[in-house]
Amino acid sequence: MMGERRIEQPALFYEFSLDGHVPQDHLLRAIDRFVDLDGVRAHLAPFYSAIGRPSIDPELMIRMLLIGYCMGVRSERRLCEEVHLNLAYRWFCRLGLDGEVPDHSTFSKNRHGRFRDSDLLRELFESVVRRCMAEGLVGGEGFAVDASIIRADASRHRTAVDGATGLPAEAAGRAVEEYLAVLDDAAFGAATPVTPKYISLSDPASRWTAAQAGPASFAYCTNYLIDLDHAVIVDVEPSTAVRQGELAACRTMIERANDRLGLYPERLAADTAYGTAEMLDWLVHDQGIEPHIPVFDKSQRDDGTFSRADFNFDHQADAYTCPGGKLLKSSRRAFKVPRHKAPADDTIRYRASTHDCQPCPLKTACCPNQPYRKVTRSIHEGARDMARDIARTDAYITSRRERKKVEMLFAHLKRIVGLDRLRLRGPNGARDEFLLAATAQNLRKLAKLAQQQPQASPA
C-alpha cells in the first residue's frame, strides 16, 4: 500500500551538531589533528594595515586551500561552492552552519600580496614537516631527490614566439615581470645558456620541452627532496624544465633543509641525471654526503676499441697506463713554473707518445684512426670514483629500491592531487602550487599513518 504524502512542517527549534555529521574515519578529521595554524595571524600581522575594513580571516583561507589540494579541487571558484555545501568542509574550516564563505577573488588578492610577501606557504609547508619530524616519520639519514615535469598554463599553439628573437617590446604583465626577475636564477634563466626554441607570451618563464610523452609543450619542473624512511617531502622547489635547473634546485633544497630544519643526510639517492662530475664533487667534498647515484659517464666505446676503463690510472704519477704498458701523460714537458690552473672545461687530457703508439701491436684495438691515443679525465674524477665504489655495495642496491618512493609521490601528485597542469602562471605561481600540493601530500600521509595506528582502549 502506498504511504501517505509527507507534508513538510518547519520546526520552531533544531538541535544540530555539525561535528556529529562528520564521520570519524573522514580524511579531513584525521588531517585536522596535524594542522596547526596558531601562528598564521602573528606571521601576517606586519602585512595588514592597522585601519580600514576587517579582512577575511587568513586561517580560513589557508584551511580552504588545504581542502582544495587534499581533495583534488583545483578551481578556487568551485572550492568556494564545495565548502558552502559540504558539511565536512564547513567543519574543517570552523564555519558552522551559517558561516559565510569568502569570494573566490579573495584568494588571488592575498596570494599576489600578503601570502607571497610573507612567504606564508613556505612557513606552512615547513610547519607540517616539523610535525612529521615530531611524529618520528623523518629519519634524516637517507634522502632521495627527483624532478617531474608539470605542464604550464600556456598554449602551445597561439602564444609562442621564436625564442631567438626574444619577447616583443609590447609584452607586459605580471608573468613577464616574474620572468625578467629570474633570468639570473640558477634554477631558471641561468640554468643553461641555450636559447629556448619558443617563448610563451603568457608565461615566458615556462620552458618549451618535449621530454614528456606526446607533443612538446611549455612546462615547469617540481623538485622533491624526500626522506627515505616514510617518503615525507622535506623540501620542494620549482625550476625550469632542463637538467641543469634540476641540479641547481637540488643544491638549494639540501642547503635549505639543513639551515631551516636541521636535516643533514648521510646519503642521497637519485637517478643518472644527478650523476654529473660537478654534482658528485659538490656532494662528496662540499657537503660530505655519500652519493648513491649512477655516474653520468659517456666514456664507454661501442666500436670495439679500448674504453677509458681499460686504462689504469696512477694517482702518484698522475698518468694512465694503457693495456700495452705505455704511459699517457697530461704533459710531456718540464715547466720552470708548475701549472696548477684547472682547464677551462674541467677536463684533463692525457696523451700517449706517437713513438709508443705507432709500432704497438694493439693500435688497431686502441686508436686505429689516430696517430696516438688520448684519454680524458675530469678534475672531479675522485668523487666519481667514490660513487662507482658505492655502487658495488648492498646499501646502494637498497637506496636504488627506496628511491622509487619519490616517483610514487609524483604519481600521487598527478593522479590523486590532480596537479598534472598548473593553474597559476609565472615562477611564483608554480612555487605556490608546488608548496601547497607538497603540504597536502604530507598531511595525507600523516592522516593515513594515524588511522593505521591502533586506538588506545579506554581504561
JSON list of C-alpha atoms in Angstrom, two decimals, residues 138-143 227-229 264-268 289:
[
{"chain": "A", "resi": 138, "resn": "VAL", "atom": "CA", "xyz": [61.69, 11.60, 9.36]},
{"chain": "A", "resi": 139, "resn": "GLY", "atom": "CA", "xyz": [64.89, 9.67, 9.96]},
{"chain": "A", "resi": 140, "resn": "GLY", "atom": "CA", "xyz": [67.21, 12.23, 8.39]},
{"chain": "A", "resi": 141, "resn": "GLU", "atom": "CA", "xyz": [69.81, 9.62, 7.36]},
{"chain": "A", "resi": 142, "resn": "GLY", "atom": "CA", "xyz": [68.86, 8.93, 3.75]},
{"chain": "A", "resi": 143, "resn": "PHE", "atom": "CA", "xyz": [67.31, 11.34, 1.26]},
{"chain": "A", "resi": 227, "resn": "ASP", "atom": "CA", "xyz": [63.24, 11.30, 3.49]},
{"chain": "A", "resi": 228, "resn": "LEU", "atom": "CA", "xyz": [63.51, 7.60, 2.67]},
{"chain": "A", "resi": 229, "resn": "ASP", "atom": "CA", "xyz": [62.02, 6.30, 5.93]},
{"chain": "A", "resi": 264, "resn": "TYR", "atom": "CA", "xyz": [71.57, 16.69, 7.12]},
{"chain": "A", "resi": 265, "resn": "PRO", "atom": "CA", "xyz": [71.52, 13.33, 5.31]},
{"chain": "A", "resi": 266, "resn": "GLU", "atom": "CA", "xyz": [74.31, 10.78, 5.27]},
{"chain": "A", "resi": 267, "resn": "ARG", "atom": "CA", "xyz": [73.43, 9.60, 1.77]},
{"chain": "A", "resi": 268, "resn": "LEU", "atom": "CA", "xyz": [71.50, 10.86, -1.23]},
{"chain": "A", "resi": 289, "resn": "ILE", "atom": "CA", "xyz": [77.15, 13.23, 1.60]}
]
